CSV table of C-alpha atoms in Angstrom, one decimal:
chain,number,residue,atom,x,y,z
A,293,MET,CA,89.7,75.3,109.4
A,294,TRP,CA,90.9,71.9,110.3
A,295,GLY,CA,94.2,70.1,110.4
A,296,ASP,CA,97.7,71.3,111.4
A,297,PRO,CA,97.7,75.2,111.6
A,298,GLN,CA,101.5,75.0,111.5
A,299,ALA,CA,101.7,73.1,108.2
A,300,ALA,CA,104.4,74.6,106.0
A,301,VAL,CA,103.5,75.7,102.5
A,302,ASP,CA,106.2,76.5,99.9
A,303,HIS,CA,104.2,76.7,96.7
A,304,VAL,CA,100.7,77.3,95.4
A,305,VAL,CA,98.9,75.3,92.7
A,306,ILE,CA,95.5,75.1,91.1
A,307,ASP,CA,96.3,71.9,89.2
A,308,SER,CA,95.7,68.8,91.4
A,309,ARG,CA,98.4,66.9,89.5
A,310,GLN,CA,101.0,69.4,90.8
A,311,ALA,CA,99.8,69.3,94.4
A,312,ASP,CA,102.7,67.5,95.9
A,313,GLU,CA,104.5,67.8,99.3
A,314,GLY,CA,104.4,71.4,100.6
A,315,ALA,CA,101.7,72.6,98.2
A,316,LEU,CA,98.7,74.8,98.9
A,317,PHE,CA,96.0,73.6,96.6
A,318,VAL,CA,93.4,76.2,95.5
A,319,PRO,CA,90.4,74.4,93.9
A,320,ILE,CA,88.9,76.7,91.2
A,321,ILE,CA,85.3,76.3,90.2
A,322,GLY,CA,85.3,76.3,86.4
A,323,GLU,CA,82.6,76.2,83.8
A,324,ARG,CA,82.8,72.4,83.5
A,325,VAL,CA,84.8,71.2,86.5
A,326,ASP,CA,84.6,72.1,90.2
A,327,ALA,CA,88.1,71.2,91.4
A,328,HIS,CA,86.8,70.7,95.0
A,329,ARG,CA,86.3,67.1,93.9
A,330,PHE,CA,90.1,66.6,93.9
A,331,ILE,CA,90.7,67.8,97.5
A,332,PRO,CA,90.8,64.3,99.0
A,333,ASP,CA,93.2,63.1,96.4
A,334,VAL,CA,95.6,66.1,96.8
A,335,LEU,CA,95.7,65.7,100.6
A,336,GLU,CA,96.3,62.0,100.2
A,337,GLN,CA,99.2,62.6,97.8
A,338,GLY,CA,100.9,65.0,100.3
A,339,ALA,CA,99.7,68.5,99.8
A,340,ALA,CA,100.2,70.5,102.9
A,341,CYS,CA,97.0,72.5,102.8
A,342,THR,CA,93.9,73.3,100.7
A,343,PHE,CA,91.4,76.1,100.4
A,344,SER,CA,87.8,75.2,100.2
A,345,SER,CA,84.5,77.1,99.9
A,346,GLN,CA,82.6,74.0,100.8
A,347,ASP,CA,82.5,73.2,104.6
A,348,SER,CA,81.6,69.6,103.9
A,349,VAL,CA,85.2,68.8,103.0
A,350,THR,CA,86.9,66.7,105.7
A,351,GLY,CA,90.1,64.7,105.9
A,352,THR,CA,92.7,63.1,108.1
A,353,LYS,CA,95.8,64.5,106.3
A,354,GLY,CA,97.1,68.0,105.7
A,355,ALA,CA,95.0,71.0,106.5
A,356,CYS,CA,92.0,72.9,105.1
A,357,ILE,CA,91.1,76.6,105.2
A,358,TYR,CA,87.5,77.5,104.6
A,359,VAL,CA,87.0,80.6,102.4
A,360,SER,CA,83.9,82.1,100.8
A,361,ASP,CA,85.4,82.2,97.3
A,362,THR,CA,88.6,80.2,96.4
A,363,LYS,CA,89.5,82.5,93.4
A,364,LYS,CA,89.3,85.6,95.5
A,365,ALA,CA,91.2,83.9,98.3
A,366,LEU,CA,94.0,83.1,95.9
A,367,GLN,CA,94.1,86.7,94.7
A,368,ASP,CA,94.1,88.1,98.2
A,369,LEU,CA,96.9,85.8,99.2
A,370,ALA,CA,98.9,86.7,96.1
A,371,ALA,CA,98.4,90.4,96.8
A,372,TRP,CA,99.7,89.9,100.4
A,373,TYR,CA,102.7,87.9,99.1
A,374,ARG,CA,103.5,90.6,96.5
A,375,SER,CA,103.5,93.3,99.2
A,376,GLY,CA,106.6,91.7,100.8
A,377,PHE,CA,108.8,92.7,97.8
A,378,ASP,CA,110.1,96.2,97.3
A,379,ILE,CA,111.3,95.8,93.7
A,380,PRO,CA,110.5,97.4,90.3
A,381,VAL,CA,107.5,95.7,88.8
A,382,ILE,CA,106.6,96.4,85.2
A,383,GLY,CA,103.1,95.7,84.0
A,384,ILE,CA,102.4,95.1,80.3
A,385,THR,CA,99.0,95.8,78.8
A,386,GLY,CA,97.6,96.5,75.3
A,387,SER,CA,95.5,94.9,72.6
A,388,VAL,CA,98.4,93.3,70.8
A,389,GLY,CA,102.1,92.6,71.4
A,390,LYS,CA,102.0,92.1,75.1
A,391,THR,CA,103.8,88.8,75.2
A,392,THR,CA,106.6,89.7,72.8
A,393,THR,CA,107.1,93.1,74.5
A,394,LYS,CA,107.3,91.3,77.9
A,395,GLU,CA,109.8,88.8,76.5
A,396,MET,CA,112.0,91.6,75.0
A,397,ILE,CA,111.9,93.7,78.2
A,398,ALA,CA,112.8,90.6,80.3
A,399,ALA,CA,115.6,89.7,77.9
A,400,VAL,CA,117.1,93.2,78.3
A,401,LEU,CA,116.7,93.3,82.1
A,402,GLU,CA,118.0,89.7,82.6
A,403,SER,CA,121.4,91.0,81.4
A,404,LYS,CA,121.7,92.9,84.6
A,405,TYR,CA,119.1,91.7,87.1
A,406,ARG,CA,117.5,88.5,88.5
A,407,THR,CA,114.2,88.8,86.7
A,408,VAL,CA,110.9,87.1,87.0
A,409,LYS,CA,108.6,87.3,84.0
A,410,THR,CA,105.2,85.9,83.1
A,411,LEU,CA,105.3,82.3,82.2
A,412,GLY,CA,103.2,80.9,79.4
A,413,ASN,CA,99.7,82.3,79.4
A,414,LEU,CA,99.6,83.3,83.1
A,415,ASN,CA,98.3,86.8,82.4
A,416,SER,CA,94.7,86.4,83.6
A,417,GLN,CA,92.8,86.9,86.8
A,418,ILE,CA,94.1,83.6,88.1
A,419,GLY,CA,97.4,83.6,86.1
A,420,VAL,CA,98.7,86.9,87.4
A,421,ALA,CA,97.9,85.8,91.0
A,422,LEU,CA,99.9,82.6,90.5
A,423,MET,CA,102.8,84.5,89.0
A,424,MET,CA,103.3,86.4,92.3
A,425,PHE,CA,104.4,83.2,94.0
A,426,HIS,CA,107.4,83.1,91.6
A,427,LEU,CA,108.9,86.1,93.3
A,428,GLU,CA,111.8,85.0,95.6
A,429,GLU,CA,114.1,86.7,98.0
A,430,GLU,CA,116.7,87.0,95.2
A,431,THR,CA,114.3,88.6,92.7
A,432,GLU,CA,115.4,92.1,91.6
A,433,VAL,CA,112.8,93.0,89.0
A,434,ALA,CA,109.6,91.5,87.6
A,435,VAL,CA,107.8,91.9,84.3
A,436,PHE,CA,104.1,90.8,84.3
A,437,GLU,CA,101.8,90.6,81.4
A,438,MET,CA,98.3,91.7,82.5
A,439,GLY,CA,95.5,90.7,80.2
A,440,ILE,CA,91.8,91.6,80.5
A,441,SER,CA,88.7,90.9,78.5
A,442,MET,CA,85.9,92.2,80.8
A,443,PRO,CA,85.1,95.5,82.6
A,444,GLY,CA,86.6,95.7,86.1
A,445,GLU,CA,89.3,93.0,85.6
A,446,MET,CA,92.3,95.5,85.5
A,447,ASP,CA,91.2,96.9,88.9
A,448,ARG,CA,91.7,93.5,90.4
A,449,LEU,CA,95.0,92.8,88.6
A,450,VAL,CA,96.6,96.0,89.8
A,451,GLU,CA,95.6,95.2,93.4
A,452,ILE,CA,97.6,92.0,93.0
A,453,ALA,CA,100.6,93.0,91.0
A,454,ARG,CA,100.9,96.7,92.0
A,455,PRO,CA,103.2,97.7,89.0
A,456,GLN,CA,105.0,101.0,89.4
A,457,MET,CA,106.0,101.0,85.7
A,458,ALA,CA,103.7,100.0,82.8
A,459,VAL,CA,103.6,99.7,79.1
A,460,MET,CA,100.6,100.2,76.8
A,461,THR,CA,101.6,98.6,73.5
A,462,ASN,CA,98.5,99.4,71.5
A,463,ILE,CA,94.8,99.9,71.7
A,464,GLY,CA,92.9,97.9,69.2
A,465,VAL,CA,89.6,96.1,69.1
A,466,SER,CA,90.4,92.8,70.9
A,467,HIS,CA,87.5,91.9,73.2
A,468,ILE,CA,85.4,94.8,71.8
A,469,GLY,CA,82.5,92.4,72.0
A,470,ASN,CA,82.8,92.5,75.8
A,471,LEU,CA,84.1,96.1,76.3
A,472,GLY,CA,81.9,97.8,73.8
A,473,SER,CA,84.2,100.4,72.2
A,474,ARG,CA,87.9,101.2,71.7
A,475,GLU,CA,87.5,104.1,74.1
A,476,ASN,CA,86.3,101.6,76.8
A,477,ILE,CA,89.2,99.3,76.1
A,478,CYS,CA,91.6,102.1,76.6
A,479,ARG,CA,90.0,103.2,79.8
A,480,GLU,CA,90.0,99.6,81.2
A,481,LYS,CA,93.6,98.9,80.2
A,482,GLY,CA,94.6,102.4,81.4
A,483,LYS,CA,93.7,101.5,84.9
A,484,ILE,CA,97.1,99.7,85.1
A,485,ILE,CA,98.4,103.0,86.5
A,486,LYS,CA,96.0,102.9,89.5
A,487,LYS,CA,98.5,101.8,92.2
A,488,PHE,CA,101.4,104.0,90.9
A,489,GLN,CA,103.1,105.9,93.7
A,490,GLU,CA,105.5,108.9,93.4
A,491,GLU,CA,107.7,107.6,90.6
A,492,GLY,CA,105.2,105.9,88.4
A,493,ILE,CA,106.0,105.8,84.6
A,494,LEU,CA,103.6,104.7,81.8
A,495,TYR,CA,105.2,104.0,78.4
A,496,VAL,CA,102.7,104.4,75.6
A,497,CYS,CA,103.3,103.5,72.0
A,498,ALA,CA,102.3,106.7,70.3
A,499,ASP,CA,102.1,105.5,66.7
A,500,ASN,CA,98.9,105.4,64.7
A,501,GLY,CA,97.4,108.4,66.6
A,502,LEU,CA,97.6,106.6,69.9
A,503,LYS,CA,99.2,109.6,71.7
A,504,ASP,CA,96.1,111.8,71.5
A,505,PHE,CA,93.7,108.8,71.8
A,506,SER,CA,95.4,107.5,74.9
A,507,ALA,CA,95.7,111.0,76.5
A,508,ALA,CA,91.9,111.4,76.0
A,509,ASN,CA,90.9,108.0,77.4
A,510,ILE,CA,93.5,106.8,80.0
A,511,PRO,CA,91.8,107.5,83.4
A,512,TYR,CA,94.7,109.4,85.0
A,513,GLU,CA,92.4,110.4,87.8
A,514,VAL,CA,92.4,106.9,89.3
A,515,CYS,CA,96.2,107.0,89.8
A,516,GLU,CA,96.9,107.1,93.6
A,517,GLY,CA,100.3,108.7,93.1
A,518,ASN,CA,102.0,110.3,90.1
A,519,CYS,CA,102.1,109.0,86.5
A,520,ARG,CA,104.7,110.3,84.1
A,521,THR,CA,103.8,109.3,80.5
A,522,ILE,CA,106.6,108.6,78.1
A,523,TYR,CA,105.8,108.1,74.4
A,524,TYR,CA,107.7,105.7,72.1
A,525,GLY,CA,107.3,104.5,68.5
A,526,ILE,CA,108.7,104.9,65.0
A,527,GLU,CA,106.2,107.4,63.5
A,528,GLY,CA,107.0,110.6,65.3
A,529,ASP,CA,109.5,112.6,67.3
A,530,TRP,CA,108.9,110.6,70.4
A,531,GLU,CA,111.2,110.5,73.5
A,532,TYR,CA,112.3,107.0,72.4
A,533,THR,CA,112.2,106.1,68.8
A,534,ALA,CA,114.0,104.2,65.9
A,535,GLN,CA,115.5,105.5,62.7
A,536,LYS,CA,117.2,104.0,59.7
A,537,ILE,CA,115.2,100.7,59.9
A,538,GLN,CA,116.5,98.3,57.4
A,539,THR,CA,115.6,94.7,56.5
A,540,THR,CA,118.4,92.2,56.3
A,541,ALA,CA,118.6,88.5,55.5
A,542,GLU,CA,118.6,87.7,59.2
A,543,GLY,CA,116.0,90.2,60.3
A,544,GLN,CA,116.3,93.9,60.6
A,545,THR,CA,118.6,96.7,61.9
A,546,PHE,CA,117.7,100.1,63.3
A,547,ASP,CA,119.2,103.1,65.2
A,548,PHE,CA,117.7,103.5,68.7
A,549,VAL,CA,117.3,107.2,69.4
A,550,TYR,CA,117.0,108.2,73.0
A,551,PRO,CA,117.5,111.4,75.1
A,552,ASP,CA,121.2,110.8,75.5
A,553,GLY,CA,122.0,109.9,71.9
A,554,ARG,CA,121.7,106.9,69.5
A,555,GLU,CA,123.0,103.4,69.1
A,556,SER,CA,122.6,100.8,66.3
A,557,PHE,CA,120.8,97.5,67.1
A,558,SER,CA,119.8,94.3,65.2
A,559,LEU,CA,116.9,91.9,65.6
A,560,ALA,CA,116.5,88.4,64.3
A,561,VAL,CA,112.8,89.0,63.7
A,562,MET,CA,110.8,90.9,61.1
A,563,GLY,CA,108.2,93.6,61.4
A,564,ALA,CA,107.9,97.2,62.5
A,565,HIS,CA,105.9,96.1,65.4
A,566,ASN,CA,108.9,94.2,66.7
A,567,VAL,CA,111.0,97.3,66.4
A,568,ASN,CA,108.5,99.1,68.6
A,569,ASN,CA,108.7,96.2,71.1
A,570,ALA,CA,112.5,96.6,71.1
A,571,ILE,CA,112.3,100.3,71.6
A,572,VAL,CA,110.3,100.1,74.8
A,573,ALA,CA,112.5,97.3,76.1
A,574,LEU,CA,115.5,99.5,75.5
A,575,ALA,CA,113.8,102.5,77.1
A,576,ILE,CA,113.0,100.5,80.3
A,577,GLY,CA,116.4,99.0,80.4
A,578,HIS,CA,118.0,102.4,80.0
A,579,SER,CA,115.8,103.8,82.9
A,580,LEU,CA,116.9,100.9,85.1
A,581,GLY,CA,120.6,101.2,84.3
A,582,VAL,CA,121.2,98.4,81.8
A,583,SER,CA,124.1,99.2,79.6
A,584,LEU,CA,123.4,99.6,75.9
A,585,GLN,CA,126.0,97.0,75.0
A,586,ASP,CA,124.4,94.4,77.3
A,587,ALA,CA,121.0,95.3,75.8
A,588,LYS,CA,122.3,95.1,72.3
A,589,LYS,CA,123.5,91.5,72.9
A,590,ALA,CA,120.2,90.6,74.6
A,591,LEU,CA,118.1,91.7,71.7
A,592,ALA,CA,120.4,90.3,69.0
A,593,ASP,CA,120.0,86.9,70.8
A,594,TYR,CA,116.2,87.2,71.2
A,595,ARG,CA,114.1,84.6,69.4
A,596,PRO,CA,110.3,84.4,69.3
A,597,ILE,CA,108.6,81.9,71.6
A,598,ALA,CA,106.3,79.1,70.3
A,599,MET,CA,103.4,80.1,68.1
A,600,ARG,CA,104.4,83.8,68.1
A,601,GLY,CA,106.2,84.3,64.9
A,602,VAL,CA,108.5,81.3,64.9
A,603,VAL,CA,109.7,80.4,61.4
A,604,LYS,CA,109.5,76.7,60.5
A,605,GLU,CA,110.9,75.1,57.4
A,606,THR,CA,109.1,72.4,55.4
A,607,ARG,CA,109.8,71.2,51.9
A,608,GLY,CA,111.7,74.4,51.2
A,609,ALA,CA,108.9,76.7,52.2
A,610,HIS,CA,109.0,78.9,55.3
A,611,LEU,CA,106.0,78.8,57.7
A,612,ILE,CA,105.5,81.7,60.0
A,613,ASP,CA,103.7,80.2,63.0
A,614,ASP,CA,101.9,83.0,64.7
A,615,THR,CA,98.9,80.9,65.7
A,616,TYR,CA,98.7,81.6,69.4
A,617,ASN,CA,96.0,84.2,69.0
A,618,ALA,CA,94.9,87.0,66.7
A,619,SER,CA,93.2,90.4,66.4
A,620,PRO,CA,92.5,92.5,63.4
A,621,ASP,CA,95.4,94.8,64.4
A,622,SER,CA,97.9,91.9,64.9
A,623,ILE,CA,96.9,90.3,61.6
A,624,LYS,CA,97.7,93.6,59.8
A,625,SER,CA,101.1,93.9,61.6
A,626,ASN,CA,101.9,90.3,60.7
A,627,LEU,CA,101.0,90.9,57.1
A,628,LYS,CA,103.3,93.9,57.0
A,629,ALA,CA,106.1,91.7,58.4
A,630,LEU,CA,105.4,89.0,55.9
A,631,PHE,CA,106.0,91.5,53.1
A,632,ASP,CA,109.4,92.4,54.7
A,633,HIS,CA,110.6,89.0,53.4
A,634,SER,CA,111.3,90.6,50.0
A,635,GLN,CA,113.3,87.5,48.8
A,636,ALA,CA,110.2,85.4,48.9
A,637,ASP,CA,109.1,83.7,45.6
A,638,ARG,CA,105.5,84.0,46.9
A,639,HIS,CA,103.8,85.6,49.9
A,640,ILE,CA,100.9,83.5,51.2
A,641,ALA,CA,98.5,84.2,54.1
A,642,VAL,CA,96.4,81.6,55.8
A,643,LEU,CA,94.0,83.5,58.1
A,644,GLY,CA,91.5,82.0,60.6
A,645,ASP,CA,88.5,83.7,62.3
A,646,VAL,CA,89.2,86.4,64.9
A,647,LEU,CA,86.8,85.7,67.8
A,648,GLU,CA,85.2,87.9,70.5
A,649,LEU,CA,84.5,90.8,68.1
A,650,GLY,CA,80.8,90.9,68.9
A,651,GLU,CA,78.5,92.8,66.6
A,652,ARG,CA,81.4,94.4,64.7
A,653,SER,CA,82.9,91.1,63.6
A,654,TYR,CA,81.9,91.3,59.9
A,655,GLU,CA,83.0,94.9,59.7
A,656,LEU,CA,86.4,94.2,61.3
A,657,HIS,CA,87.0,91.1,59.2
A,658,GLU,CA,86.1,93.1,56.1
A,659,GLY,CA,88.6,95.7,57.2
A,660,ILE,CA,91.4,93.1,57.1
A,661,GLY,CA,90.3,92.4,53.5
A,662,HIS,CA,90.5,96.1,52.7
A,663,PHE,CA,94.0,96.3,54.3
A,664,ILE,CA,95.1,93.4,52.0
A,665,ILE,CA,93.8,95.3,49.0
A,666,GLU,CA,95.5,98.6,50.0
A,667,GLU,CA,98.8,96.8,50.5
A,668,ALA,CA,98.4,95.2,47.1
A,669,LYS,CA,97.9,98.6,45.5
A,670,LYS,CA,101.3,99.6,47.1
A,671,GLY,CA,103.0,96.6,45.5
A,672,ASN,CA,102.7,94.3,48.5
A,673,ALA,CA,100.4,91.7,46.9
A,674,LEU,CA,99.7,88.3,48.3
A,675,SER,CA,100.1,85.4,45.8
A,676,VAL,CA,97.5,83.3,47.7
A,677,LEU,CA,95.0,84.1,50.4
A,678,VAL,CA,93.5,81.2,52.3
A,679,THR,CA,90.8,82.0,54.8
A,680,VAL,CA,89.4,79.5,57.3
A,681,GLY,CA,86.2,79.5,59.3
A,682,THR,CA,83.0,81.6,59.1
A,683,GLN,CA,83.9,85.2,59.9
A,684,THR,CA,86.8,85.2,57.5
A,685,ARG,CA,84.4,84.9,54.6
A,686,ALA,CA,84.2,88.7,54.8
A,687,ILE,CA,88.0,88.9,54.1
A,688,HIS,CA,87.7,86.4,51.3
A,689,GLU,CA,84.8,88.1,49.6
A,690,SER,CA,86.2,91.6,49.8
A,691,VAL,CA,89.6,90.6,48.3
A,692,GLN,CA,88.0,88.3,45.7
A,693,LYS,CA,85.6,91.0,44.6
A,694,PHE,CA,88.5,93.5,44.2
A,695,CYS,CA,90.7,91.1,42.2
A,696,ALA,CA,87.8,90.5,39.8
A,697,THR,CA,88.1,94.1,38.7
A,698,GLN,CA,91.9,93.7,38.0
A,699,THR,CA,93.8,92.2,35.2
A,700,LYS,CA,96.3,89.4,36.0
A,701,GLU,CA,99.1,91.9,35.1
A,702,GLU,CA,97.8,94.3,37.7
A,703,ILE,CA,96.8,92.4,40.9
A,704,ASP,CA,96.1,88.7,40.9
A,705,ILE,CA,95.6,87.2,44.4
A,706,GLU,CA,94.3,83.6,44.4
A,707,CYS,CA,91.5,83.5,47.0
A,708,ILE,CA,90.5,80.2,48.6
A,709,HIS,CA,88.0,79.8,51.5
A,710,CYS,CA,87.9,76.8,53.7
A,711,ASP,CA,85.4,75.8,56.4
A,712,GLU,CA,88.0,73.8,58.4
A,713,THR,CA,91.7,73.8,59.1
A,714,ALA,CA,92.1,70.3,57.5
A,715,GLN,CA,91.1,71.7,54.2
A,716,ALA,CA,93.6,74.5,54.5
A,717,THR,CA,96.3,72.0,55.4
A,718,GLN,CA,95.5,70.0,52.3
A,719,ILE,CA,95.6,73.1,50.0
A,720,LEU,CA,99.0,74.0,51.3
A,721,ARG,CA,100.2,70.5,51.1
A,722,GLU,CA,99.3,70.4,47.4
A,723,ASN,CA,100.3,73.9,46.4
A,724,MET,CA,103.2,75.3,48.5
A,725,ARG,CA,106.5,75.6,46.8
A,726,GLN,CA,110.2,76.0,47.6
A,727,GLY,CA,110.8,79.7,48.5
A,728,ASP,CA,107.3,80.5,49.7
A,729,TRP,CA,106.8,82.5,52.8
A,730,ILE,CA,103.5,81.6,54.5
A,731,LEU,CA,101.9,83.4,57.4
A,732,ILE,CA,99.5,81.2,59.4
A,733,LYS,CA,97.4,83.1,62.0
A,734,GLY,CA,94.0,83.1,63.7
A,735,SER,CA,92.4,83.1,67.1
A,736,ARG,CA,93.4,80.4,69.5
A,737,GLY,CA,90.0,78.8,69.3
A,738,MET,CA,90.5,78.2,65.6
A,739,ARG,CA,93.4,75.8,66.3
A,740,MET,CA,95.5,77.2,63.3
A,741,ASP,CA,98.5,75.6,65.0
A,742,LYS,CA,97.2,72.3,63.8
A,743,ILE,CA,98.0,73.4,60.2
A,744,VAL,CA,101.6,74.0,61.2
A,745,GLU,CA,101.8,70.8,63.2
A,746,ASP,CA,100.5,68.7,60.3
A,747,LEU,CA,102.7,70.2,57.7
A,748,THR,CA,106.0,70.2,59.6
A,749,LYS,CA,105.7,66.6,60.8
A,750,GLU,CA,105.6,65.3,57.3
């Protein structure tokens, strides 16, 4: 170490542009940029201190602490800082729905408590660490989204955040290319219970057979304390559930059924998956003493955040912007929500590749096509299906092949495949009509948001 050992640090950053007075700058070595190169600049612009894994760093301003690994040092510091707060911390994991679930839980809790929640995409090995520094003396509860894509990552996240309550929203096939199987995904995500103590509670969405699947694959043996599992959902007699779900012009209504009774609620968003998100938000709020009336107002006021189901209007058509990311499961949930808009003149889906599916990519994309076909057989037929990329050819081909066996009076889905988003944009520009409801979704790397951006700025 060199510099002033008494230098006061009041915030931690990894972006050199944010390294102003009082900052601790942590230079991360990335795939393309080693942020150690910015150390002289951040000290010159007033940062109080920097970590460095390179002992060649010198300077005349601020201070420097030498560490063997800057990312690990950041995580260790975050874990130490988190240990100073004796508050309820709720961790959110699952293959889909983490962000919306986190937002709804936070909305309910904010009606009673000073709440810290994950900001933006800070749910990774670095992001979760940075979120710890948002805890303040006044914080009463925290809700952290905890995302993993590789084996061993959840072990590190729980060492940092130490949640004592957790939610498993779903176990699908996101990152199956890295984790190998759905069972492995469940085991890795299930390690979120590891640091539970005496009163640990895990909320598991039990729909779609997840109760038995999670019971068989969550590694309860790693829990250091106790883990009570509470099941929620809309498909069974769970401890927390919803009944009388009805679609309205504004969204949907439902009865929240809980151990003490039932209460009616409304949401300004579509989709059964959003009812499930609301159920667990209400369950956690109920366990932490939030009144149902306060929770009712919080959920009625809830609106989706950017690129996660936001509806945008253009030329009389309604674009559902769910372009932040995608998995086969989330696409199916979003298609179901699209059909909830029963007043639509036409239902249109614009789907981009789902990435990180490994060797099962073709099979899983083809499965989306089969889902579209099965929904069409139930009367929920798309008018137009636009696929974008390379992997989505499997969706296009399966739906197109099926439609070729049908008469126009039976099922007639117009199938169009595009190599690039610009082509899809042009197709929508030329063909969308007033009254259309159009779902736009794909993995983040596909930049499907560019379609929304280009259409809505016109």
